[in-house]
Amino acid sequence: MGDNTEASPWASAGDRRRSRLDKREAVLRAAAQIFNEKGFQNTSLDEVAQRLNVTKPTLYYYVRSKDEILFECVKIGLTMVQESIQEVEVQGGSALDKLRAAMRRYAQIVTMDFGRCLILVGEDPLPAESQVKLRRIKADIDAEFRRLIEQAVAEGDLRPCDPKIAAFTIAGALSWIARWYKPSGPLRPDDIADQSITLLLTGLCRPGKGEN
Amino acid sequence: MGDNTEASPWASAGDRRRSRLDKREAVLRAAAQIFNEKGFQNTSLDEVAQRLNVTKPTLYYYVRSKDEILFECVKIGLTMVQESIQEVEVQGGSALDKLRAAMRRYAQIVTMDFGRCLILVGEDPLPAESQVKLRRIKADIDAEFRRLIEQAVAEGDLRPCDPKIAAFTIAGALSWIARWYKPSGPLRPDDIADQSITLLLTGLCRPGKGEN
């Protein structure tokens, strides 16, 4: 609560703005959850409104269309990934340390509402113009992972490899978690992330067994 | 051509059946290609007919609906994977040899029309009953991969691991190829498969560097 709300029964402009942003995020999150459960095409704005106990006209105060909702959900998922890479850079360490930390955060994000929506629904149902914008962010993220891989090869921690194929192998293995992870299942997101990342970094084979 | 077509201007029953099956597969393949290009929801049967230079009524001689087409496309993709695992079993060798061969074949299948459709579109747009049938086949394939992984661990070639997480890590990394592989790009499917499989088996890290 802002300081001046105690003196006035009306919320301050700042509080109103924050409340509006919170409510908009609640709309986006509820929509992402339903998209993830039953698919984008099969979700109506009526269901989103119902889950939030509001009317459809109330929704339109926060978002213009189902397309806008999906665009924003995917963008939030991508932004979470971008921010995680920035945090990793700030923490420092070797490129391998950074890569491992970025992989861990990515694996966690794809088990969360917006991250799951990024993988399970993605930008494909959107108009071409929106697709282009989101794919540009995806390409940036991909470039960051390739850069970390190249650095870790240069620092002698990773085997020499095609950074493009390595980045896609990582992205595929970790994104797939969004498809099979069940919040009600026995495996916890952190355990999945740790084990999957160890497999990717050290390989499935015992040392000396996988070379062919 | 069958033997008796030389004696009669009418095709034999066997030839007619084969021709019908070939034409049905051509319908399914053309549809899979268009689904992969622009998505299932955005594809009309008119476009499929157009690509084959036939009328829509002609299509209905081979398939009943767009849903039936997708069901069959995904099923063919899954059957290709199942058959590849059976072939791998027949060829014999260690469980690691079989796993490597099954991974290689899987990576190739997901760059082909029906395999791409399996990954890019999948069973999600179909009615619940069809989804259940296809997911049963998927679960069978998943069980085969887990069994090979367990055997290879028992034979001392793979590190001890959770076979579920290992199988999904493999499936994710290799299925992702369907999303990013471009037939017009510089990388050939076989090269992608080889490099991605080597990364998965031997790990991204140099020996001794990835343990944490």
Short mmCIF file of C-alpha atoms in Angstrom, two decimals:
data_model
loop_
_atom_site.label_atom_id
_atom_site.label_comp_id
_atom_site.label_asym_id
_atom_site.label_seq_id
_atom_site.Cartn_x
_atom_site.Cartn_y
_atom_site.Cartn_z
CA MET A 1 0.00 0.00 0.00
CA GLY A 2 1.30 3.47 -0.86
CA ASP A 3 1.82 6.08 1.84
CA ASN A 4 -1.01 8.38 0.91
CA THR A 5 -3.69 5.66 0.79
CA GLU A 6 -4.03 6.07 4.54
CA ALA A 7 -5.09 9.67 4.16
CA SER A 8 -7.52 9.07 1.27
CA PRO A 9 -10.11 6.35 0.64
CA TRP A 10 -9.08 6.45 -3.06
CA ALA A 11 -6.04 4.52 -4.22
CA SER A 12 -3.10 6.57 -5.47
CA ALA A 13 -2.36 6.61 -9.20
CA GLY A 14 0.68 4.40 -8.57
CA ASP A 15 -1.37 1.85 -6.65
CA ARG A 16 -4.04 1.81 -9.35
CA ARG A 17 -1.41 1.20 -12.01
CA ARG A 18 0.16 -1.63 -10.02
CA SER A 19 -3.24 -3.16 -9.36
CA ARG A 20 -4.08 -2.96 -13.05
CA LEU A 21 -0.79 -4.67 -13.97
CA ASP A 22 -1.37 -7.38 -11.34
CA LYS A 23 -4.85 -8.03 -12.69
CA ARG A 24 -3.62 -8.10 -16.26
CA GLU A 25 -0.99 -10.67 -15.28
CA ALA A 26 -3.68 -12.72 -13.54
CA VAL A 27 -5.68 -12.72 -16.78
CA LEU A 28 -2.64 -13.80 -18.81
CA ARG A 29 -1.69 -16.49 -16.29
CA ALA A 30 -5.19 -17.97 -16.15
CA ALA A 31 -5.30 -18.04 -19.95
CA ALA A 32 -1.85 -19.66 -20.16
CA GLN A 33 -2.97 -22.38 -17.74
CA ILE A 34 -6.06 -23.17 -19.81
CA PHE A 35 -4.12 -23.03 -23.13
CA ASN A 36 -1.64 -25.51 -21.62
CA GLU A 37 -4.43 -27.82 -20.46
CA LYS A 38 -6.61 -27.92 -23.57
CA GLY A 39 -4.84 -26.12 -26.39
CA PHE A 40 -5.16 -22.59 -27.76
CA GLN A 41 -7.85 -23.37 -30.34
CA ASN A 42 -10.07 -25.11 -27.79
CA THR A 43 -9.95 -22.28 -25.25
CA SER A 44 -12.58 -19.53 -25.20
CA LEU A 45 -12.29 -16.18 -23.44
CA ASP A 46 -15.49 -17.16 -21.60
CA GLU A 47 -13.55 -19.93 -19.86
CA VAL A 48 -10.75 -17.53 -18.93
CA ALA A 49 -13.30 -15.10 -17.46
CA GLN A 50 -15.03 -17.95 -15.62
CA ARG A 51 -11.79 -19.13 -14.01
CA LEU A 52 -11.18 -15.60 -12.71
CA ASN A 53 -14.79 -15.12 -11.56
CA VAL A 54 -15.24 -12.07 -13.77
CA THR A 55 -17.34 -11.29 -16.86
CA LYS A 56 -15.93 -11.29 -20.38
CA PRO A 57 -16.35 -7.48 -20.68
CA THR A 58 -14.09 -7.17 -17.62
CA LEU A 59 -11.40 -9.16 -19.44
CA TYR A 60 -11.53 -6.71 -22.33
CA TYR A 61 -10.48 -3.98 -19.92
CA TYR A 62 -7.08 -5.75 -19.70
CA VAL A 63 -6.62 -7.43 -23.08
CA ARG A 64 -7.95 -6.89 -26.57
CA SER A 65 -8.13 -10.44 -27.95
CA LYS A 66 -7.17 -14.08 -27.49
CA ASP A 67 -4.30 -13.47 -29.93
CA GLU A 68 -2.99 -10.63 -27.80
CA ILE A 69 -3.16 -12.88 -24.73
CA LEU A 70 -1.11 -15.62 -26.39
CA PHE A 71 1.39 -13.10 -27.74
CA GLU A 72 1.91 -11.71 -24.23
CA CYS A 73 2.11 -15.17 -22.60
CA VAL A 74 4.80 -16.34 -25.02
CA LYS A 75 6.63 -13.04 -24.67
CA ILE A 76 6.65 -13.31 -20.86
CA GLY A 77 8.05 -16.86 -21.15
CA LEU A 78 10.78 -15.64 -23.51
CA THR A 79 11.54 -12.63 -21.31
CA MET A 80 11.97 -14.92 -18.30
CA VAL A 81 14.57 -16.87 -20.29
CA GLN A 82 16.33 -13.68 -21.43
CA GLU A 83 16.44 -12.31 -17.89
CA SER A 84 17.82 -15.60 -16.56
CA ILE A 85 20.72 -15.38 -19.02
CA GLN A 86 21.41 -11.80 -17.92
CA GLU A 87 21.42 -12.90 -14.26
CA VAL A 88 23.81 -15.70 -15.11
CA GLU A 89 26.16 -13.22 -16.76
CA VAL A 90 26.09 -10.98 -13.68
CA GLN A 91 26.95 -13.91 -11.39
CA GLY A 92 30.08 -14.57 -13.44
CA GLY A 93 32.27 -17.67 -13.38
CA SER A 94 33.44 -19.81 -16.28
CA ALA A 95 31.36 -20.09 -19.44
CA LEU A 96 30.54 -23.67 -18.37
CA ASP A 97 29.28 -22.41 -14.99
CA LYS A 98 27.12 -19.87 -16.81
CA LEU A 99 25.87 -22.43 -19.32
CA ARG A 100 24.96 -24.86 -16.55
CA ALA A 101 23.12 -22.13 -14.61
CA ALA A 102 21.27 -20.96 -17.73
CA MET A 103 20.24 -24.56 -18.53
CA ARG A 104 19.00 -25.04 -14.98
CA ARG A 105 16.90 -21.90 -15.08
CA TYR A 106 15.54 -22.79 -18.53
CA ALA A 107 14.48 -26.23 -17.31
CA GLN A 108 12.64 -24.62 -14.41
CA ILE A 109 10.93 -21.99 -16.58
CA VAL A 110 9.43 -24.59 -18.94
CA THR A 111 7.64 -26.22 -15.99
CA MET A 112 5.97 -22.88 -15.07
CA ASP A 113 2.77 -21.42 -16.58
CA PHE A 114 4.25 -18.98 -19.11
CA GLY A 115 7.23 -21.20 -19.92
CA ARG A 116 4.97 -24.17 -20.59
CA CYS A 117 2.83 -21.97 -22.84
CA LEU A 118 5.96 -20.91 -24.74
CA ILE A 119 6.73 -24.56 -25.53
CA LEU A 120 3.30 -26.23 -25.69
CA VAL A 121 1.50 -23.52 -27.68
CA GLY A 122 4.17 -21.12 -28.92
CA GLU A 123 3.77 -18.50 -31.62
CA ASP A 124 2.47 -20.74 -34.41
CA PRO A 125 -1.25 -19.90 -33.97
CA LEU A 126 -0.55 -16.14 -34.21
CA PRO A 127 -0.59 -13.82 -37.25
CA ALA A 128 2.66 -13.62 -39.22
CA GLU A 129 3.63 -10.22 -37.81
CA SER A 130 3.45 -11.46 -34.20
CA GLN A 131 5.34 -14.62 -35.13
CA VAL A 132 8.19 -12.53 -36.54
CA LYS A 133 8.50 -10.48 -33.33
CA LEU A 134 8.57 -13.53 -31.06
CA ARG A 135 10.94 -15.46 -33.32
CA ARG A 136 13.35 -12.55 -33.17
CA ILE A 137 13.51 -12.93 -29.37
CA LYS A 138 13.91 -16.71 -29.77
CA ALA A 139 16.81 -16.15 -32.15
CA ASP A 140 18.44 -13.81 -29.60
CA ILE A 141 18.15 -16.45 -26.89
CA ASP A 142 19.51 -19.10 -29.22
CA ALA A 143 22.47 -16.82 -30.02
CA GLU A 144 23.18 -16.37 -26.28
CA PHE A 145 23.30 -20.14 -25.76
CA ARG A 146 25.56 -20.60 -28.79
CA ARG A 147 27.87 -17.88 -27.47
CA LEU A 148 28.14 -19.57 -24.06
CA ILE A 149 28.84 -22.89 -25.79
CA GLU A 150 31.55 -21.35 -27.99
CA GLN A 151 33.16 -19.71 -24.97
CA ALA A 152 33.10 -22.94 -22.97
CA VAL A 153 34.74 -24.75 -25.89
CA ALA A 154 37.37 -21.98 -26.08
CA GLU A 155 37.96 -22.27 -22.31
CA GLY A 156 38.60 -26.00 -22.74
CA ASP A 157 35.59 -27.23 -20.74
CA LEU A 158 33.40 -28.41 -23.64
CA ARG A 159 34.41 -30.70 -26.45
CA PRO A 160 34.76 -28.98 -29.83
CA CYS A 161 31.30 -29.12 -31.44
CA ASP A 162 28.95 -27.37 -33.83
CA PRO A 163 27.45 -24.74 -31.47
CA LYS A 164 24.23 -24.69 -33.47
CA ILE A 165 23.61 -28.42 -33.09
CA ALA A 166 24.73 -28.34 -29.45
CA ALA A 167 22.39 -25.43 -28.63
CA PHE A 168 19.44 -27.17 -30.30
CA THR A 169 20.25 -30.47 -28.55
CA ILE A 170 20.15 -28.67 -25.20
CA ALA A 171 17.01 -26.68 -26.09
CA GLY A 172 15.22 -29.81 -27.32
CA ALA A 173 16.05 -31.97 -24.32
CA LEU A 174 15.09 -29.26 -21.83
CA SER A 175 12.03 -27.91 -23.68
CA TRP A 176 10.65 -31.45 -23.89
CA ILE A 177 10.26 -31.39 -20.09
CA ALA A 178 7.27 -29.05 -20.66
CA ARG A 179 5.60 -31.85 -22.59
CA TRP A 180 6.03 -34.70 -20.15
CA TYR A 181 6.38 -33.10 -16.71
CA LYS A 182 3.28 -33.63 -14.58
CA PRO A 183 2.98 -31.43 -11.46
CA SER A 184 1.10 -34.33 -9.84
CA GLY A 185 3.82 -36.88 -10.76
CA PRO A 186 6.57 -38.25 -8.48
CA LEU A 187 9.47 -36.26 -10.04
CA ARG A 188 10.14 -32.70 -8.85
CA PRO A 189 11.15 -30.03 -11.40
CA ASP A 190 14.53 -29.48 -9.72
CA ASP A 191 15.39 -33.18 -9.79
CA ILE A 192 14.39 -33.45 -13.46
CA ALA A 193 16.49 -30.38 -14.28
CA ASP A 194 19.56 -31.65 -12.39
CA GLN A 195 19.47 -35.13 -13.90
CA SER A 196 18.73 -33.98 -17.42
CA ILE A 197 21.52 -31.38 -17.33
CA THR A 198 24.03 -33.89 -15.96
CA LEU A 199 23.12 -36.30 -18.77
CA LEU A 200 23.62 -33.56 -21.37
CA LEU A 201 26.94 -32.39 -19.93
CA THR A 202 28.56 -35.72 -19.06
CA GLY A 203 26.74 -37.96 -21.54
CA LEU A 204 24.70 -41.12 -21.16
CA CYS A 205 27.71 -43.37 -21.64
CA ARG A 206 30.33 -44.31 -19.10
CA PRO A 207 33.65 -42.60 -19.89
CA GLY A 208 35.27 -44.11 -22.98
CA LYS A 209 32.19 -46.12 -24.00
CA GLY A 210 30.31 -43.78 -26.33
CA GLU A 211 32.99 -42.88 -28.88
CA ASN A 212 32.25 -44.49 -32.19
CA MET B 1 2.72 -54.49 -62.97
CA GLY B 2 1.06 -57.86 -62.20
CA ASP B 3 1.45 -60.81 -64.58
CA ASN B 4 -2.09 -60.92 -65.86
CA THR B 5 -2.31 -57.22 -66.74
CA GLU B 6 -0.61 -58.09 -70.01
CA ALA B 7 -3.47 -60.37 -70.99
CA SER B 8 -6.27 -58.03 -69.96
CA PRO B 9 -6.73 -54.27 -70.35
CA TRP B 10 -8.31 -54.24 -66.83
CA ALA B 11 -6.08 -54.16 -63.77
CA SER B 12 -6.16 -57.22 -61.52
CA ALA B 13 -7.87 -56.96 -58.13
CA GLY B 14 -4.41 -57.02 -56.52
CA ASP B 15 -3.15 -54.17 -58.70
CA ARG B 16 -6.27 -52.14 -58.01
CA ARG B 17 -5.81 -52.62 -54.26
CA ARG B 18 -2.15 -51.60 -54.45
CA SER B 19 -3.01 -48.60 -56.56
CA ARG B 20 -5.68 -47.57 -54.08
CA LEU B 21 -3.23 -47.87 -51.18
CA ASP B 22 -0.58 -45.89 -53.08
CA LYS B 23 -3.08 -43.15 -53.82
CA ARG B 24 -4.28 -43.09 -50.22
CA GLU B 25 -0.68 -42.70 -49.06
CA ALA B 26 -0.18 -39.87 -51.55
CA VAL B 27 -3.20 -38.10 -50.03
CA LEU B 28 -1.85 -38.57 -46.49
CA ARG B 29 1.65 -37.44 -47.48
CA ALA B 30 0.44 -34.29 -49.26
CA ALA B 31 -1.71 -33.45 -46.23
CA ALA B 32 1.21 -34.07 -43.82
CA GLN B 33 3.41 -31.73 -45.86
CA ILE B 34 0.82 -28.94 -45.75
CA PHE B 35 0.09 -29.51 -42.02
CA ASN B 36 3.85 -29.22 -41.38
CA GLU B 37 4.10 -26.02 -43.41
CA LYS B 38 1.12 -24.07 -42.07
CA GLY B 39 -0.41 -26.00 -39.18
CA PHE B 40 -3.35 -28.37 -38.94
CA GLN B 41 -5.98 -25.71 -38.15
CA ASN B 42 -4.93 -23.56 -41.11
CA THR B 43 -5.06 -26.39 -43.67
CA SER B 44 -8.21 -27.09 -45.70
CA LEU B 45 -8.94 -30.28 -47.62
CA ASP B 46 -9.32 -28.04 -50.69
CA GLU B 47 -5.61 -27.27 -50.48
CA VAL B 48 -4.74 -30.95 -50.16
CA ALA B 49 -6.86 -31.74 -53.23
CA GLN B 50 -5.29 -28.84 -55.12
CA ARG B 51 -1.76 -30.03 -54.40
CA LEU B 52 -2.67 -33.47 -55.79
CA ASN B 53 -4.51 -32.05 -58.82
CA VAL B 54 -7.74 -33.79 -57.87
CA THR B 55 -11.17 -32.63 -56.68
CA LYS B 56 -12.26 -32.74 -53.06
CA PRO B 57 -14.84 -35.49 -53.79
CA THR B 58 -11.95 -37.61 -55.09
CA LEU B 59 -10.17 -37.19 -51.72
CA TYR B 60 -13.24 -38.52 -49.95
CA TYR B 61 -12.82 -41.78 -51.84
CA TYR B 62 -9.62 -42.32 -49.82
CA VAL B 63 -10.25 -40.57 -46.49
CA ARG B 64 -13.31 -39.56 -44.51
CA SER B 65 -12.16 -36.35 -42.80
CA LYS B 66 -9.25 -34.10 -41.92
CA ASP B 67 -9.21 -35.72 -38.48
CA GLU B 68 -8.84 -39.16 -40.05
CA ILE B 69 -5.97 -37.86 -42.17
CA LEU B 70 -4.09 -36.51 -39.15
CA PHE B 71 -4.75 -39.68 -37.17
CA GLU B 72 -3.27 -41.77 -40.00
CA CYS B 73 -0.29 -39.44 -40.53
CA VAL B 74 0.68 -39.55 -36.86
CA LYS B 75 0.11 -43.31 -36.78
CA ILE B 76 2.39 -43.85 -39.78
CA GLY B 77 5.09 -41.75 -38.09
CA LEU B 78 4.75 -43.82 -34.91
CA THR B 79 4.72 -47.08 -36.85
CA MET B 80 7.95 -46.08 -38.60
CA VAL B 81 9.56 -45.61 -35.18
CA GLN B 82 8.18 -48.94 -33.90
CA GLU B 83 9.44 -50.78 -36.96
CA SER B 84 12.86 -49.20 -36.64
CA ILE B 85 13.15 -50.54 -33.09
CA GLN B 86 12.14 -54.01 -34.29
CA GLU B 87 14.80 -53.84 -37.04
CA VAL B 88 17.38 -52.78 -34.49
CA GLU B 89 16.47 -55.79 -32.34
CA VAL B 90 16.86 -58.15 -35.30
CA GLN B 91 20.31 -56.76 -36.11
CA GLY B 92 21.49 -57.62 -32.60
CA GLY B 93 24.61 -56.37 -30.82
CA SER B 94 24.92 -54.75 -27.41
CA ALA B 95 22.07 -52.72 -25.95
CA LEU B 96 24.20 -49.61 -26.58
CA ASP B 97 24.59 -50.57 -30.25
CA LYS B 98 20.81 -51.00 -30.47
CA LEU B 99 20.12 -47.76 -28.63
CA ARG B 100 22.49 -45.83 -30.90
CA ALA B 101 20.90 -47.35 -34.02
CA ALA B 102 17.37 -46.64 -32.74
CA MET B 103 18.35 -43.03 -31.96
CA ARG B 104 19.83 -42.63 -35.42
CA ARG B 105 16.71 -43.92 -37.12
CA TYR B 106 14.48 -41.78 -34.90
CA ALA B 107 16.46 -38.65 -35.81
CA GLN B 108 16.02 -39.47 -39.50
CA ILE B 109 12.28 -40.18 -39.20
CA VAL B 110 11.55 -36.78 -37.59
CA THR B 111 13.02 -35.04 -40.66
CA MET B 112 10.61 -36.94 -42.97
CA ASP B 113 6.99 -35.99 -43.82
CA PHE B 114 5.10 -38.29 -41.42
CA GLY B 115 7.74 -38.07 -38.68
CA ARG B 116 7.68 -34.27 -38.82
CA CYS B 117 3.88 -34.37 -38.62
CA LEU B 118 4.13 -36.62 -35.55
CA ILE B 119 6.24 -33.98 -33.76
CA LEU B 120 5.01 -30.68 -35.22
CA VAL B 121 1.28 -31.43 -35.14
CA GLY B 122 0.84 -34.62 -33.11
CA GLU B 123 -2.37 -35.96 -31.66
CA ASP B 124 -3.43 -32.88 -29.67
CA PRO B 125 -5.94 -31.53 -32.25
CA LEU B 126 -7.77 -34.89 -32.42
CA PRO B 127 -10.80 -36.13 -30.45
CA ALA B 128 -10.02 -37.75 -27.08
CA GLU B 129 -10.60 -41.30 -28.36
CA SER B 130 -8.00 -40.91 -31.12
CA GLN B 131 -5.57 -39.27 -28.72
CA VAL B 132 -5.81 -42.29 -26.40
CA LYS B 133 -5.01 -44.72 -29.24
CA LEU B 134 -1.98 -42.76 -30.43
CA ARG B 135 -0.68 -42.13 -26.91
CA ARG B 136 -0.78 -45.85 -26.26
CA ILE B 137 1.63 -46.37 -29.17
CA LYS B 138 3.80 -43.52 -27.91
CA ALA B 139 3.94 -45.14 -24.47
CA ASP B 140 5.01 -48.43 -26.09
CA ILE B 141 7.85 -46.69 -27.94
CA ASP B 142 8.88 -44.90 -24.79
CA ALA B 143 8.95 -48.23 -22.94
CA GLU B 144 11.20 -49.72 -25.65
CA PHE B 145 13.69 -46.87 -25.29
CA ARG B 146 13.66 -47.21 -21.50
CA ARG B 147 14.26 -50.95 -21.80
CA LEU B 148 17.27 -50.41 -24.09
CA ILE B 149 18.63 -47.81 -21.66
CA GLU B 150 18.18 -50.16 -18.67
CA GLN B 151 19.91 -52.98 -20.56
CA ALA B 152 22.80 -50.75 -21.58
CA VAL B 153 23.22 -49.66 -17.95
CA ALA B 154 23.16 -53.34 -16.88
CA GLU B 155 25.75 -54.16 -19.57
CA GLY B 156 28.02 -51.45 -18.13
CA ASP B 157 27.99 -49.16 -21.17
CA LEU B 158 25.74 -46.40 -19.81
CA ARG B 159 26.09 -44.59 -16.50
CA PRO B 160 23.46 -45.52 -13.92
CA CYS B 161 20.53 -43.13 -14.52
CA ASP B 162 16.78 -42.74 -14.21
CA PRO B 163 15.69 -44.45 -17.46
CA LYS B 164 12.58 -42.26 -17.64
CA ILE B 165 14.53 -39.01 -17.55
CA ALA B 166 17.19 -40.41 -19.90
CA ALA B 167 14.57 -41.57 -22.43
CA PHE B 168 12.82 -38.18 -22.38
CA THR B 169 16.15 -36.34 -22.70
CA ILE B 170 16.93 -38.39 -25.81
CA ALA B 171 13.40 -38.02 -27.21
CA GLY B 172 13.41 -34.27 -26.61
CA ALA B 173 16.80 -33.59 -28.15
CA LEU B 174 16.06 -35.70 -31.24
CA SER B 175 12.40 -34.67 -31.69
CA TRP B 176 13.45 -31.02 -31.60
CA ILE B 177 15.27 -31.61 -34.89
CA ALA B 178 11.82 -31.67 -36.54
CA ARG B 179 11.32 -28.10 -35.37
CA TRP B 180 14.55 -26.53 -36.54
CA TYR B 181 15.76 -28.69 -39.44
CA LYS B 182 15.35 -26.91 -42.79
CA PRO B 183 15.64 -29.11 -45.90
CA SER B 184 17.03 -26.04 -47.69
CA GLY B 185 19.64 -25.39 -44.96
CA PRO B 186 23.34 -26.29 -44.99
CA LEU B 187 23.11 -29.22 -42.51
CA ARG B 188 22.17 -32.68 -43.80
CA PRO B 189 19.85 -34.89 -41.70
CA ASP B 190 22.53 -37.59 -41.30
CA ASP B 191 25.12 -35.10 -40.04
CA ILE B 192 22.64 -33.60 -37.58
CA ALA B 193 21.71 -37.08 -36.35
CA ASP B 194 25.35 -38.16 -35.92
CA GLN B 195 26.44 -35.05 -34.07
CA SER B 196 23.38 -34.84 -31.86
CA ILE B 197 23.66 -38.53 -30.90
CA THR B 198 27.38 -38.21 -30.13
CA LEU B 199 26.63 -35.22 -27.90
CA LEU B 200 23.95 -37.19 -26.05
CA LEU B 201 26.10 -40.29 -25.61
CA THR B 202 29.46 -38.71 -24.76
CA GLY B 203 28.25 -35.40 -23.33
CA LEU B 204 29.01 -31.80 -24.15
CA CYS B 205 31.87 -31.62 -21.65
CA ARG B 206 35.41 -32.85 -22.06
CA PRO B 207 36.00 -35.94 -19.91
CA GLY B 208 36.15 -35.05 -16.22
CA LYS B 209 34.85 -31.49 -16.72
CA GLY B 210 31.09 -31.85 -16.33
CA GLU B 211 30.81 -33.57 -12.94
CA ASN B 212 29.47 -31.20 -10.34
#
